[in-house]
Coordinates of C-alpha atoms in Angstrom, one line a residue:
X3 CA -8.7 -9.7 30.3
X4 CA -11.2 -7.0 30.8
X5 CA -10.3 -3.4 31.5
X6 CA -12.8 -0.7 32.2
X7 CA -13.0 3.1 31.7
X8 CA -15.6 4.8 33.9
X9 CA -15.4 8.1 35.8
X10 CA -16.3 7.7 39.5
X11 CA -18.6 10.7 39.5
X12 CA -20.8 9.1 36.8
X13 CA -21.3 6.0 39.0
X14 CA -22.4 8.2 41.8
X15 CA -24.7 10.1 39.5
X16 CA -26.2 6.8 38.3
X17 CA -27.0 5.8 41.8
X18 CA -28.7 9.2 42.4
X19 CA -30.7 8.8 39.2
X20 CA -32.0 5.4 40.2
X21 CA -32.8 6.4 43.7
X22 CA -35.2 9.2 42.6
X23 CA -36.6 7.3 39.7
X24 CA -35.8 9.9 37.1
X25 CA -34.6 8.5 33.8
X26 CA -33.7 11.6 31.8
X27 CA -30.2 10.0 31.5
X28 CA -28.9 6.5 31.5
X29 CA -25.6 4.7 31.7
X30 CA -24.6 3.0 28.5
X31 CA -21.9 0.3 28.2
X32 CA -20.1 -1.2 25.2
X33 CA -17.6 -4.0 25.2
X34 CA -14.9 -4.5 22.6
X35 CA -14.4 -8.3 22.7
X36 CA -11.3 -10.2 21.5
X37 CA -13.3 -13.2 20.1
X38 CA -12.1 -16.7 20.7
X39 CA -12.3 -18.2 17.2
X40 CA -13.1 -21.8 16.1
X41 CA -10.5 -23.9 14.5
X42 CA -10.7 -23.8 10.7
X43 CA -12.1 -27.1 9.4
X44 CA -13.7 -28.3 6.2
X45 CA -16.3 -30.3 8.2
X46 CA -18.9 -28.8 10.6
X47 CA -18.3 -29.0 14.3
X48 CA -20.7 -31.0 16.4
X49 CA -23.4 -29.2 18.2
X50 CA -21.5 -29.9 21.5
X51 CA -18.3 -28.5 20.1
X52 CA -20.1 -25.4 18.9
X53 CA -21.8 -24.8 22.3
X54 CA -18.4 -25.3 24.0
X55 CA -16.8 -22.6 21.9
X56 CA -19.7 -20.2 22.3
X57 CA -19.7 -20.7 26.1
X58 CA -16.0 -19.8 26.2
X59 CA -16.8 -16.4 24.6
X60 CA -19.9 -15.9 26.8
X61 CA -17.7 -16.6 29.8
X62 CA -15.7 -13.5 28.9
X63 CA -18.8 -11.5 28.0
X64 CA -20.3 -12.4 31.3
X65 CA -17.5 -10.8 33.2
X66 CA -17.9 -7.6 31.2
X67 CA -21.7 -7.6 31.7
X68 CA -21.3 -8.1 35.5
X69 CA -18.7 -5.3 35.7
X70 CA -20.9 -3.0 33.7
X71 CA -23.9 -3.8 35.9
X72 CA -21.9 -3.1 39.1
X73 CA -21.0 0.3 37.7
X74 CA -24.6 1.3 37.2
X75 CA -25.0 0.5 33.5
X76 CA -28.6 0.1 32.2
X77 CA -27.6 -1.5 28.9
X78 CA -24.5 -3.2 27.5
X79 CA -23.7 -3.9 23.8
X80 CA -21.4 -6.7 22.6
X81 CA -20.0 -7.0 19.1
X82 CA -21.1 -8.6 15.9
X83 CA -19.7 -12.2 15.6
X84 CA -18.8 -11.9 19.3
X85 CA -20.0 -15.3 20.3
X86 CA -18.5 -17.5 17.6
X87 CA -16.4 -15.5 15.2
X88 CA -16.6 -15.2 11.4
X89 CA -14.6 -18.1 9.9
X90 CA -17.4 -20.0 8.4
X91 CA -19.1 -21.4 5.3
X92 CA -22.9 -21.9 5.1
X93 CA -22.5 -25.5 6.4
X94 CA -19.9 -24.9 9.1
X95 CA -22.0 -22.1 10.7
X96 CA -25.0 -24.3 11.1
X97 CA -24.2 -26.0 14.4
X98 CA -23.9 -22.5 16.0
X99 CA -27.4 -21.4 15.0
X100 CA -30.5 -21.4 17.1
X101 CA -34.2 -20.8 16.3
X102 CA -34.8 -17.2 17.5
X103 CA -38.5 -16.4 17.8
X104 CA -40.2 -13.0 17.3
X105 CA -40.2 -11.0 20.5
X106 CA -44.0 -10.8 20.4
X107 CA -44.1 -14.4 21.9
X108 CA -43.2 -12.8 25.3
X109 CA -40.4 -15.2 26.2
X110 CA -37.9 -15.3 29.0
X111 CA -35.4 -18.1 28.0
X112 CA -33.8 -18.1 31.4
X113 CA -37.0 -19.4 33.0
X114 CA -38.4 -21.4 30.1
X115 CA -35.4 -22.5 28.1
X116 CA -37.0 -25.3 26.1
X117 CA -40.0 -23.5 24.8
X118 CA -38.6 -23.0 21.3
X119 CA -36.2 -26.0 21.2
X120 CA -32.6 -26.3 22.2
X121 CA -31.4 -22.7 22.8
X122 CA -28.5 -22.7 25.2
X123 CA -27.1 -19.4 24.0
X124 CA -30.4 -17.5 24.3
X125 CA -30.9 -19.1 27.7
X126 CA -27.5 -18.0 29.0
X127 CA -27.8 -14.4 27.6
X128 CA -31.3 -14.1 29.1
X129 CA -30.0 -15.2 32.5
X130 CA -27.1 -12.7 32.2
X131 CA -29.6 -9.9 31.7
X132 CA -32.0 -11.2 34.4
X133 CA -29.4 -11.9 37.1
X134 CA -27.7 -8.6 36.6
X135 CA -30.8 -6.4 36.0
X136 CA -29.4 -5.0 32.8
X137 CA -30.3 -5.0 29.1
X138 CA -28.0 -7.2 27.2
X139 CA -27.4 -6.8 23.4
X140 CA -25.7 -9.7 21.5
X141 CA -25.2 -10.9 17.9
X142 CA -25.9 -14.6 17.2
X143 CA -27.2 -16.7 14.3
X144 CA -30.9 -17.5 13.6
X145 CA -32.2 -20.5 11.5
X146 CA -35.6 -20.7 9.9
X147 CA -36.8 -23.7 7.9
X148 CA -38.3 -23.3 4.4
X149 CA -39.6 -25.6 1.7
X150 CA -40.1 -25.9 -2.0
X151 CA -43.3 -23.8 -1.9
X152 CA -40.9 -20.8 -1.3
X153 CA -39.1 -20.1 -4.6
X154 CA -36.2 -18.5 -2.7
X155 CA -35.7 -21.3 -0.3
X156 CA -32.0 -22.4 -0.3
X157 CA -31.2 -25.9 -1.4
X158 CA -30.5 -27.0 2.2
X159 CA -34.1 -26.1 3.2
X160 CA -33.3 -23.3 5.7
X161 CA -32.6 -19.6 5.9
X162 CA -29.7 -18.5 8.0
X163 CA -29.6 -15.0 9.4
X164 CA -27.0 -12.7 11.0
X165 CA -29.1 -11.7 14.0
X166 CA -29.0 -9.2 16.9
X167 CA -31.0 -10.0 20.0
X168 CA -31.8 -7.8 23.0
X169 CA -32.9 -9.1 26.4
X170 CA -34.3 -6.7 28.9
X171 CA -33.4 -6.4 32.6
X172 CA -35.9 -9.2 33.4
X173 CA -34.3 -11.5 30.8
X174 CA -37.2 -11.2 28.3
X175 CA -36.4 -11.2 24.6
X176 CA -37.5 -7.7 23.5
X177 CA -35.8 -7.3 20.1
X178 CA -34.6 -9.5 17.2
X179 CA -33.0 -8.0 14.1
X180 CA -31.9 -9.8 10.9
X181 CA -29.0 -8.0 9.3
X182 CA -30.3 -6.6 6.0
X183 CA -27.1 -5.4 4.3
X184 CA -24.7 -8.3 4.4
X185 CA -21.0 -7.6 3.7
X186 CA -19.6 -9.4 0.7
X187 CA -17.7 -12.2 2.6
X188 CA -20.7 -13.2 4.7
X189 CA -21.5 -16.3 2.5
X190 CA -22.8 -18.2 5.6
X191 CA -25.9 -16.0 5.9
X192 CA -28.9 -15.2 3.8
X193 CA -30.3 -11.8 2.9
X194 CA -33.7 -11.2 4.5
X195 CA -36.4 -10.6 2.0
X196 CA -37.3 -7.3 3.5
X197 CA -35.6 -4.7 5.6
X198 CA -36.7 -4.9 9.3
X199 CA -37.1 -1.7 11.3
X200 CA -36.6 -3.0 14.9
X201 CA -37.3 -0.6 17.8
X202 CA -38.2 -1.0 21.4
X203 CA -39.1 1.4 24.2
X204 CA -37.4 1.6 27.6
X205 CA -37.7 3.9 30.6
X206 CA -34.6 5.6 29.2
X207 CA -35.7 6.3 25.6
X208 CA -36.6 4.6 22.4
X209 CA -34.0 2.3 20.9
X210 CA -33.3 1.0 17.4
X211 CA -30.8 -1.6 16.3
X212 CA -28.9 -2.6 13.2
X213 CA -25.5 -4.2 12.4
X214 CA -22.2 -3.2 10.9
X215 CA -22.5 -2.7 7.1
X216 CA -26.1 -1.4 7.7
X217 CA -24.7 1.9 8.8
X218 CA -24.0 2.8 5.1
X219 CA -27.6 2.2 4.2
X220 CA -30.9 4.1 4.0
X221 CA -32.8 1.0 5.0
X222 CA -32.8 0.4 7.9
X223 CA -30.3 3.0 9.3
X224 CA -31.7 6.3 8.1
X225 CA -35.4 5.1 8.4
X226 CA -35.0 4.2 12.1
X227 CA -33.8 7.7 12.8
X228 CA -36.0 9.8 10.5
X229 CA -39.3 7.8 10.5
X230 CA -39.2 5.9 13.7
X231 CA -37.5 8.7 15.7
X232 CA -35.3 6.5 17.8
X233 CA -33.3 8.2 20.5
X234 CA -30.4 5.7 20.6
X235 CA -29.0 3.1 18.2
X236 CA -27.5 -0.2 19.3
X237 CA -24.7 -1.2 16.9
X238 CA -22.9 -4.5 17.1
X239 CA -20.1 -4.5 14.5
X240 CA -17.1 -6.5 13.2
X241 CA -15.4 -3.6 11.5
X242 CA -11.9 -3.7 10.0
X243 CA -10.4 -0.3 9.8
X244 CA -9.8 0.9 6.2
X245 CA -7.7 4.0 6.3
X246 CA -7.9 6.9 5.6
X247 CA -11.7 7.3 5.4
X248 CA -13.3 4.2 6.9
X249 CA -11.8 3.8 10.3
X250 CA -14.5 2.7 12.9
X251 CA -14.3 5.4 15.5
X252 CA -14.2 8.5 13.2
X253 CA -17.0 7.2 10.9
X254 CA -19.3 6.0 13.7
X255 CA -18.9 9.2 15.8
X256 CA -19.5 11.2 12.6
X257 CA -22.7 9.2 11.9
X258 CA -24.1 9.8 15.4
X259 CA -23.4 13.5 15.1
X260 CA -24.9 13.9 11.6
X261 CA -28.0 11.8 12.4
X262 CA -28.6 13.3 15.8
X263 CA -28.8 10.2 17.9
X264 CA -26.8 8.3 20.5
X265 CA -24.8 5.5 19.0
X266 CA -23.6 2.6 21.2
X267 CA -20.9 0.9 18.9
X268 CA -19.3 -2.4 20.0
X269 CA -16.6 -3.7 17.7
X270 CA -14.7 -7.0 17.8
X271 CA -11.0 -6.8 18.7
X272 CA -8.6 -8.6 16.3
X273 CA -5.5 -6.6 15.5
X274 CA -4.4 -9.0 12.8
X275 CA -7.5 -8.0 10.9
X276 CA -7.3 -4.4 11.9
X277 CA -10.4 -4.7 14.0
X278 CA -10.7 -2.3 16.8
X279 CA -12.6 0.9 17.6
X280 CA -15.6 1.0 19.8
X281 CA -17.3 3.9 21.5
X282 CA -20.3 5.7 22.9
X283 CA -21.3 8.7 20.9
X284 CA -23.9 11.4 21.5
X285 CA -25.1 13.9 18.9
X286 CA -23.1 16.8 20.4
X287 CA -20.0 15.0 21.6
X288 CA -17.9 11.8 21.6
X289 CA -18.4 10.4 25.1
X290 CA -15.8 7.7 25.2
X291 CA -14.0 5.6 22.6
X292 CA -11.3 2.9 22.4
X293 CA -8.8 2.3 19.6
X294 CA -6.0 -0.1 20.3
X295 CA -3.8 -1.9 17.8
X296 CA -1.1 -2.7 20.4
X297 CA -2.7 -5.3 22.7
X298 CA -5.1 -8.2 22.5
X299 CA -7.3 -7.3 25.5
X300 CA -11.0 -6.6 25.6
X301 CA -12.2 -3.2 26.7
X302 CA -15.3 -2.1 28.6
X303 CA -16.5 1.5 28.2
X304 CA -19.3 3.2 30.1
X305 CA -20.8 6.7 29.8
X306 CA -23.8 8.7 30.8
X307 CA -26.1 9.7 27.9
X308 CA -29.2 11.8 27.6
X309 CA -32.2 9.5 27.2
X310 CA -34.0 11.8 24.7
X311 CA -31.3 13.9 23.1
X312 CA -33.7 15.7 20.7
X313 CA -35.3 17.4 23.7
X314 CA -32.0 18.8 25.0
X315 CA -30.8 22.4 24.5
X316 CA -27.4 21.1 23.4
X317 CA -29.0 19.2 20.5
X318 CA -27.1 20.2 17.3
X319 CA -28.9 22.5 14.8
X320 CA -29.6 21.3 11.3
X321 CA -26.8 21.8 8.8
X322 CA -27.3 22.8 5.2
X323 CA -24.2 21.0 3.8
X324 CA -23.9 23.0 0.6
X325 CA -25.0 26.5 1.7
X326 CA -21.6 28.0 2.0
X327 CA -19.9 26.1 -0.8
X328 CA -22.5 26.9 -3.4
X329 CA -22.4 30.6 -2.5
X330 CA -18.7 31.2 -3.2
X331 CA -16.6 31.2 -6.4
X332 CA -14.1 28.3 -6.8
X333 CA -10.6 29.3 -5.8
X334 CA -8.4 29.5 -8.8
X335 CA -5.2 27.5 -8.9
X336 CA -2.1 27.6 -11.1
X337 CA -1.5 23.8 -10.7
X338 CA -2.8 20.7 -12.3
X339 CA -5.1 18.3 -10.5
X340 CA -4.0 14.6 -10.3
X341 CA -5.8 11.3 -9.7
X342 CA -5.4 9.1 -6.7
X343 CA -7.1 6.0 -5.2
X344 CA -8.9 5.6 -1.9
X345 CA -10.5 2.2 -1.3
X346 CA -10.8 1.5 -5.0
X347 CA -12.4 4.9 -5.8
X348 CA -10.5 7.4 -8.1
X349 CA -10.4 10.8 -6.4
X350 CA -9.4 14.0 -8.0
X351 CA -6.6 15.6 -5.9
X352 CA -4.7 18.9 -5.8
X353 CA -1.6 19.4 -3.7
X354 CA -1.3 22.0 -0.9
X355 CA 1.8 23.8 -2.0
X356 CA 2.0 26.6 0.6
X357 CA 1.8 27.0 4.3
X358 CA -1.5 28.9 3.9
X359 CA -4.0 29.3 1.1
X360 CA -7.3 28.6 -0.6
X361 CA -7.9 25.6 -2.8
X362 CA -10.8 24.1 -4.8
X363 CA -10.9 20.7 -6.4
X364 CA -13.9 19.4 -8.3
X365 CA -15.2 16.1 -9.7
X366 CA -18.5 15.9 -11.5
X367 CA -21.1 17.9 -9.5
X368 CA -19.0 18.1 -6.4
X369 CA -16.6 21.0 -5.7
X370 CA -14.6 21.0 -2.5
X371 CA -13.3 24.2 -1.0
X372 CA -10.5 24.4 1.6
X373 CA -9.0 27.4 3.4
X374 CA -6.1 26.7 5.8
X375 CA -3.1 27.9 7.6
X376 CA -0.2 25.6 8.7
X377 CA 2.2 26.4 11.5
X378 CA 4.9 25.6 9.0
X379 CA 5.1 23.8 5.6
X380 CA 7.3 20.8 6.2
X381 CA 9.3 19.5 3.3
X382 CA 9.0 15.8 4.4
X383 CA 5.1 15.8 4.4
X384 CA 2.7 16.3 1.6
X385 CA -1.0 17.2 1.9
X386 CA -3.7 17.0 -0.7
X387 CA -7.3 18.1 -1.1
X388 CA -9.5 15.5 -2.8
X389 CA -13.0 15.1 -4.2
X390 CA -15.0 12.0 -5.2
X391 CA -18.4 12.0 -6.7
X392 CA -19.4 8.5 -7.9
X393 CA -20.6 5.0 -7.2
X394 CA -18.4 2.8 -5.0
X395 CA -18.4 -0.7 -6.5
X396 CA -16.1 -2.9 -4.4
X397 CA -17.5 -5.1 -1.5
X398 CA -20.8 -3.4 -1.9
X399 CA -22.2 -0.7 -4.1
X400 CA -23.2 2.7 -2.8
X401 CA -23.1 6.3 -4.1
X402 CA -20.6 8.7 -2.5
X403 CA -19.7 12.4 -2.5
X404 CA -16.6 13.0 -0.5
X405 CA -14.4 16.1 0.2
X406 CA -11.2 15.3 2.1
X407 CA -7.9 16.8 3.2
X408 CA -5.3 14.2 3.9
X409 CA -1.7 13.6 4.4
X410 CA -0.1 11.5 1.6
X411 CA 1.8 8.4 2.6
X412 CA 5.1 9.8 1.2
X413 CA 6.2 12.9 -0.7
X414 CA 5.4 11.0 -3.9
X415 CA 1.9 12.2 -5.0
X416 CA 1.1 8.7 -6.2
X417 CA 0.7 7.7 -2.5
X418 CA -2.0 10.2 -1.8
X419 CA -5.0 8.2 -0.5
X420 CA -2.8 5.3 0.9
X421 CA -3.0 4.6 4.7
X422 CA -0.8 6.6 7.0
X423 CA -0.6 6.6 10.7
X424 CA 1.3 9.7 11.9
X425 CA 1.5 13.4 11.0
X426 CA 3.7 16.2 12.3
X427 CA 2.4 19.2 10.2
X428 CA 0.3 21.4 12.4
X429 CA -2.8 23.2 11.1
X430 CA -3.8 26.4 13.0
X431 CA -6.8 27.2 10.9
X432 CA -9.0 25.3 8.4
X433 CA -12.4 25.3 6.8
X434 CA -13.6 22.5 4.5
X435 CA -16.9 22.6 2.6
X436 CA -18.4 21.1 -0.6
X437 CA -21.3 21.5 -3.0
X438 CA -23.1 18.4 -1.8
X439 CA -26.2 17.1 -3.4
X440 CA -27.3 15.3 -0.2
X441 CA -28.2 16.2 3.4
X442 CA -26.4 13.1 4.7
X443 CA -22.8 14.2 5.3
X444 CA -20.6 12.7 8.0
X445 CA -17.8 15.1 9.2
X446 CA -14.5 13.5 10.4
X447 CA -11.4 15.0 11.8
X448 CA -8.6 12.6 12.6
X449 CA -5.3 13.5 14.3
X450 CA -1.9 11.8 14.3
X451 CA -2.1 8.3 15.8
X452 CA -5.6 7.8 14.5
X453 CA -7.0 9.9 17.4
X454 CA -10.2 12.0 17.3
X455 CA -9.9 15.7 17.5
X456 CA -11.6 17.0 20.6
X457 CA -14.8 19.0 19.9
X458 CA -13.4 22.1 21.5
X459 CA -11.0 22.5 18.5
X460 CA -13.5 22.4 15.7
X461 CA -17.1 23.0 14.8
X462 CA -19.6 22.2 12.0
X463 CA -21.3 25.5 11.0
X464 CA -24.9 25.6 10.0
X465 CA -23.8 26.5 6.4
X466 CA -21.8 23.3 6.0
X467 CA -18.2 24.1 6.9
X468 CA -16.0 21.9 9.0
X469 CA -13.8 24.5 10.6
X470 CA -11.3 25.2 13.3
X471 CA -12.4 27.3 16.3
X472 CA -9.6 27.2 18.9
X473 CA -6.5 28.3 17.1
X474 CA -4.6 25.4 18.6
X475 CA -2.2 23.8 16.1
X476 CA -3.5 20.3 15.3
X477 CA -1.5 17.4 13.6
X478 CA -4.2 16.5 11.1
X479 CA -4.0 13.1 9.5
X480 CA -7.4 13.2 7.7
X481 CA -10.3 15.7 7.5
X482 CA -13.3 14.6 5.6
X483 CA -16.9 15.4 4.7
X484 CA -18.2 12.0 3.8
X485 CA -21.5 12.2 1.9
X486 CA -24.0 9.5 1.0
X487 CA -26.4 10.0 -1.9
X488 CA -28.9 7.3 -1.1
X489 CA -31.2 8.0 -4.1
X490 CA -28.4 6.9 -6.4
X491 CA -27.8 3.6 -4.6
X492 CA -28.4 0.2 -6.3
X493 CA -31.3 -1.8 -4.7
X494 CA -29.2 -3.3 -1.9
X495 CA -25.7 -2.5 -0.7
X496 CA -24.3 -6.0 -0.5
X497 CA -25.9 -7.3 -3.7
X498 CA -25.5 -4.5 -6.4
X499 CA -27.7 -3.7 -9.3
X500 CA -30.3 -6.2 -10.4
X501 CA -29.8 -8.5 -7.4
X502 CA -32.3 -7.3 -4.9
X503 CA -34.7 -9.8 -3.5

């Protein structure tokens, strides 16, 4: 089932834009896909069985692509693992792989399908793009032979890569990206030797592309934005939500805001694995997002975006994330701090005891300051202010500095940091800041029911405060300033110290 969200006025605007040839804006589409998974077997499927399963998924994606195209979309992004799933070993993924050439070969698979061997998936994706005059972004698997002259060549004589492909509106392959930062469970794929910085130009801006776990990294994610100056990032992902700080929609929208680019994020949909949360995010605002743990349906989203957001008057000003926090004295407290765990990291917490107040909590070099006012201090809900300054070491290694205000799971302080879904305490005023040692800080504000707070209710000041601005009482679940200190990272996120290739 495919449902769609798209305002009628945007469709009319898209037709107007196309009619006059101006491409200051474009219509972006992302599709959250409920992937049809292969049966778990110890033996690999035949090539025919693999193609049959992939075609079932592409049948669903085809309906989404056609619907997006009829509503004026210029580009549509589909999820990581969206064509065959993720239940694989190195051997069982092999029948699903194709040889994907470098885009410089100038290839349209739809019109020349056999040029690089048997490639039914690339042929079909190319034809989808060509027949519907739309850019199509998909995630598939690439295979590349190697031999004993290569000391890193796997014993089976081939490299296998988690790969994004982009076909333009004529069906030509214009981008191929091998995922650089594999997540720990991705044993079916190899790490590329070097990070790839994949960009391509369109009439509606310059695009970059990377995949899922790459968003935590400096290479390629930050480099694409800062060095290559892309306007928009294409982001296929298979993201399972890890509350309270690593839910897809809040983190991805915060990344787009902090990095100052459009982000087109397409997640897989699998509620049993807590996979949901796709969206279209601009630097100044969340355009549209989808978070659904109740149904098993796919979801198509479309929105109008500025083609070159850096040139717009609404482009956010740079933020000095430690300016305010380093200029004030820590708030004194009469109470003891206590430890708590969030996703295997030990935070230092302090409890919010009153319905209004000022608190500071510190860990190592990071001090987090909070000023707040609640409508009322409920007795059945407990909130805490937390700080973490350290190396995260589970399922990847990366250095974090985090300030967070969150609702504890129960009134027992030992549950602070555990996942929680609803909140009834209302905050009328708040301001959160920290003495960050990095300029890469991603601001999140999540309300009860895992919904994003509308931009009209808060702002990020140039001196590094995430603060209220409307006075409207908000049922806050989590507020966070999520900092990444890239210079303290190990060589590669998925491999840890001493394992870089």
